[in-house]
Structure formats: structure tokens, C-alpha cells
Amino acid sequence: MGKGNRWDPAQYMKGAMGDLRTRPAMDLLNRVDHDRPARVVDLGCGPGNSTLLLKGRWPDAAVTGIDSSSAMIEKAGGSGADIDWQLIDISDWQAATPVDVIFANASLHWVPDHAGLFTRLAGALAAGGVLAVQMPNNFAAPSHALIGEIAARPEFGAQLAGKLLGDAVQAPVFYHDLLRGLDGSVDVWETEYLQSLTGEHPGLQRVPGTALLPVQ
Ligand SMILES: C[S@@+](CC[C@H](N)C(=O)[O-])C[C@H]1O[C@@H](n2cnc3c(N)ncnc32)[C@H](O)[C@@H]1O
């Protein structure tokens, strides 16, 4: 996933969802310990909500937002902020020069081969740099379990095997052990957000913009 333009910025940030989706980015950013990064990259920047947080914290840094959805990049570019927006797949992205902060909120679970990916990203950091990643781990929630149940039906099975959201995500200890073997220190933790959703079929309203994309 990631290639193609099925992402809809308006659906993604609809109503109260915008705040709920940005909250983990804020919490992650608060944990990043870097005073004056020169270069900051936001992988899977979406409509720019997470990238604007980065620019807000480090206004003097050269900030780049990367996304494979042209709709998302177009929306992000409309912010008018002094940010370099690039339409590129994370799997293909390479740092021209070492990066001080690589930030990825709610995006790397769309990208396969986490052993290779995380090793490559850590290798793109400048000395003292930070790789900060947040991925959801709610793939057993009723909404996602139901998607998986239906996708496993014989008529869909072959087409969707291994392509559902979360298929790339490993247990937290996997990331701890992988990154501990590289240079630097590692901090892995889990946070559970309880969200009060309102309206008719609130659970269903949340998934079209994200978890349903691979099966739509
Ligand atoms: C859930 S949104 C996250 C947006 C934003 N970072 C945030 O904090 O809300 C995931 C974004 O990752 C992008 N994405 C998914 N797979 C990607 C890939 N392989 N390469 C680049 N961007 C990707 C999608 O286009 C989407 O904009």
C-alpha cells in the first residue's frame, strides 16, 4: 500500500478525527530529545498535520514531508508552510545527507520488511540523530478483526493475503531487539488511547480513511 492515490485528506481529518489522529504525533514528538536539528524528515506526512508540528517545534530546521499519495501532498502543500513536500514512496526514499530527526507517525505500518526498513532508516541518521516512530497496534480491535474475517473468505483470500493493514507490524520487542543491536539507545513503549466516538456507526466512520483502504 502507499502507491496510488486512494487516500482522501478530507476523510482522514474529518471532524474530531483530525485531533484524535494527531494526538499520538504530539505525544511522540514530546519524547524526542533534540534541541536544534538542522534536517528533519516526516515519513508518510499525510495532509501535513504531523509535519506542521515538527516545523512548529523547530522553525529553523529544514523540514521535508514525504508521502506517496499525491492527494495528501497536494493538501499538505496548501498549508503555505516553509516545508519541502516530496511525492515519493518511503521504500524508495534515501537521505541525500544524514538527517537529525526522522519522524514517522502512523505510516510505517503500511510499509513492508520492517527489519530492513528500520535498519536503513537508523543508518540515515546524523550523529546524535533520532528515529521516532509511532505505529498503531489495534489490529485485533473488532473493526479490524471483522475486516480480516471477511477478507479471509475464499472469494477474497488470494487477492488480499498479506495485504491487510498491520500485516507488516511486529511485536514491540522485535523493534527493541532490532534497534538495540544498532548504534545508540532505544526506547520502546505502548500507549492505549480510549476514544469516545459519536454519531451513527462511529467505528465504521473511522476505518474508511485508513484500515479499509487495502480492501476497498
Ligand atoms: C495514517 S496517515 C498519517 C499521516 C500523518 N503522518 C499523521 O500523523 O496523521 C498515513 C500516511 O502514510 C502515507 N503512506 C502510506 N504508505 C506509504 C509509503 N509506502 N510511502 C510513503 N507514504 C506512505 C499515506 O499516503 C498517508 O498519507
XYZ file of C-alpha atoms and ligand atoms in Angstrom:
243
model
C 0.000 0.000 0.000
C 1.142 3.553 -0.268
C 1.374 3.646 -4.031
C -1.670 5.172 -5.686
C -3.907 7.956 -4.641
C -6.723 6.376 -2.682
C -6.007 8.449 0.403
C -8.550 11.195 0.947
C -7.183 14.051 3.111
C -10.691 15.293 3.962
C -11.857 11.845 5.075
C -8.645 11.363 7.062
C -9.016 14.595 9.057
C -12.835 14.619 9.175
C -14.402 16.308 12.217
C -12.947 15.268 15.545
C -10.828 12.589 13.830
C -8.162 15.164 12.972
C -7.406 15.819 16.640
C -7.587 12.140 17.538
C -5.203 11.185 14.740
C -2.698 13.955 15.578
C -2.575 13.254 19.318
C -0.099 10.324 19.043
C 2.152 12.513 16.865
C 2.205 15.165 19.597
C 2.932 12.605 22.290
C 5.734 11.097 20.216
C 7.232 14.493 19.434
C 7.241 15.404 23.124
C 9.502 12.420 23.714
C 12.044 13.429 21.051
C 15.129 14.829 22.725
C 16.856 17.043 20.155
C 17.467 20.766 20.675
C 18.467 22.087 17.270
C 18.130 19.625 14.420
C 19.257 21.033 11.071
C 17.382 18.464 8.973
C 14.039 16.878 9.843
C 12.083 14.419 7.691
C 8.461 13.364 8.198
C 7.844 9.998 6.515
C 4.214 9.477 5.486
C 3.371 13.099 6.225
C -0.250 12.800 5.075
C -2.033 16.159 4.880
C 0.836 17.755 6.797
C -0.652 17.642 10.291
C 2.388 15.891 11.775
C 4.874 17.899 9.654
C 3.468 21.220 10.883
C 4.071 20.065 14.463
C 7.721 19.417 13.558
C 8.122 22.821 11.902
C 6.417 24.451 14.886
C 8.897 22.943 17.301
C 11.990 23.537 15.163
C 11.238 26.593 12.946
C 14.884 26.941 11.872
C 15.215 23.353 10.666
C 14.943 22.323 7.023
C 11.818 20.163 7.196
C 10.808 17.697 4.481
C 7.450 15.918 4.284
C 7.319 12.710 2.266
C 4.253 10.841 1.087
C 3.313 8.525 -1.779
C -0.206 9.947 -2.121
C -0.462 12.906 -4.487
C -3.757 13.938 -2.849
C -2.028 14.124 0.548
C 0.994 16.020 -0.805
C -1.276 18.460 -2.590
C -3.229 19.100 0.609
C -0.025 19.467 2.646
C 1.450 21.898 0.106
C -1.581 24.132 0.555
C -0.512 24.856 4.139
C 1.873 27.531 2.869
C 4.478 26.496 5.445
C 8.169 26.588 4.590
C 8.377 22.829 4.156
C 9.759 20.773 1.276
C 6.959 18.361 0.241
C 8.036 15.344 -1.784
C 5.894 12.750 -3.542
C 7.871 9.552 -3.015
C 7.406 6.102 -1.529
C 9.107 5.532 1.831
C 10.588 2.310 0.445
C 12.369 4.337 -2.236
C 13.367 7.303 -0.068
C 17.057 7.839 0.616
C 18.617 10.677 2.580
C 20.938 12.828 0.452
C 22.706 13.891 3.657
C 22.389 12.486 7.195
C 19.166 13.532 8.942
C 18.880 14.736 12.549
C 15.259 13.690 13.141
C 13.378 11.080 11.131
C 9.761 11.133 12.267
C 7.042 8.706 11.173
C 3.616 8.906 12.767
C 1.062 6.320 11.666
C 2.791 5.478 8.399
C 5.386 2.712 8.680
C 2.730 0.037 9.287
C 1.926 0.490 5.567
C 5.492 -0.370 4.551
C 6.796 -3.980 4.373
C 10.052 -5.562 5.621
C 10.476 -3.801 8.948
C 13.851 -5.386 9.681
C 15.299 -3.892 6.504
C 13.346 -0.650 6.749
C 14.210 0.254 10.350
C 17.873 -0.666 9.828
C 18.031 1.539 6.736
C 16.320 4.476 8.490
C 18.591 4.250 11.527
C 21.535 4.279 9.115
C 20.298 7.556 7.578
C 20.665 9.433 10.901
C 23.334 12.013 11.627
C 25.400 11.623 14.805
C 23.056 12.190 17.773
C 20.055 11.830 15.475
C 16.661 10.444 16.450
C 14.384 7.981 14.668
C 10.893 8.460 16.146
C 8.163 6.090 15.016
C 4.567 5.544 16.081
C 2.527 2.697 14.673
C -0.936 1.575 15.717
C -1.279 -1.806 17.363
C -5.045 -2.135 17.357
C -5.261 -4.715 14.612
C -7.219 -7.074 16.868
C -9.918 -4.441 17.534
C -13.425 -5.566 16.459
C -13.405 -3.321 13.367
C -10.072 -4.684 12.127
C -10.858 -8.280 13.129
C -14.061 -8.092 11.093
C -12.191 -6.771 8.066
C -9.737 -9.671 8.426
C -12.548 -12.196 8.777
C -14.258 -11.054 5.596
C -11.000 -10.692 3.666
C -10.133 -14.307 4.539
C -13.228 -15.610 2.752
C -12.340 -17.865 -0.195
C -13.536 -15.323 -2.751
C -11.080 -12.678 -1.452
C -8.343 -14.750 0.215
C -5.803 -14.999 -2.603
C -6.160 -11.362 -3.550
C -5.768 -9.937 -0.040
C -3.398 -12.374 1.667
C -0.667 -10.398 3.453
C -2.040 -7.070 2.290
C -4.209 -6.068 5.227
C -3.257 -3.178 7.437
C -0.995 -4.422 10.206
C 0.430 -7.404 8.336
C 3.883 -5.769 8.397
C 3.807 -4.850 12.097
C 5.811 -6.939 14.565
C 5.597 -7.200 18.356
C 7.172 -4.255 20.249
C 10.044 -6.453 21.449
C 11.026 -7.063 17.811
C 11.802 -3.346 17.370
C 13.550 -3.164 20.719
C 15.855 -6.061 19.905
C 16.486 -4.922 16.341
C 17.381 -1.344 17.270
C 19.315 -2.294 20.396
C 21.719 -4.134 18.107
C 22.444 -0.866 16.269
C 24.289 2.206 17.486
C 22.575 4.392 20.136
C 19.881 3.941 22.773
C 16.369 2.546 22.344
C 13.079 3.447 23.986
C 10.018 1.383 23.091
C 6.646 1.781 24.792
C 2.927 1.262 24.261
C 0.122 3.754 24.881
C -3.553 2.878 24.705
C -5.848 5.720 23.634
C -9.510 5.304 24.544
C -11.516 7.418 22.143
C -15.145 8.384 22.605
C -16.610 8.374 19.114
C -20.065 9.726 18.446
C -22.666 9.576 15.678
C -24.129 6.674 13.785
C -21.761 3.671 13.382
C -18.782 5.617 14.810
C -16.416 2.648 14.493
C -17.266 2.315 10.828
C -16.687 6.022 10.258
C -13.106 5.659 11.435
C -11.908 2.878 9.133
C -12.684 4.024 5.544
C -9.856 6.573 5.584
C -7.276 4.017 6.739
C -7.798 0.314 7.553
C -10.333 -0.283 4.771
C -8.082 1.158 2.051
C -6.377 -2.124 1.106
C -9.736 -3.898 0.631
C -11.732 -1.113 -0.984
C -2.374 7.473 8.607
S -1.618 8.679 7.561
C -0.530 9.527 8.674
C -0.454 10.991 8.369
C 0.318 11.830 9.382
N 1.709 11.397 9.498
C -0.315 11.834 10.745
O 0.436 11.871 11.720
O -1.539 11.843 10.883
C -0.534 7.629 6.682
C 0.140 8.308 5.505
O 1.204 7.476 5.067
C 1.242 7.506 3.678
N 1.893 6.290 3.199
C 1.462 5.019 3.333
N 2.342 4.177 2.794
C 3.346 4.947 2.295
C 4.548 4.651 1.608
N 4.888 3.403 1.326
N 5.345 5.676 1.232
C 5.000 6.964 1.522
N 3.873 7.300 2.181
C 3.055 6.300 2.563
C -0.202 7.614 3.226
O -0.307 8.132 1.914
C -0.776 8.534 4.297
O -0.746 9.869 3.910
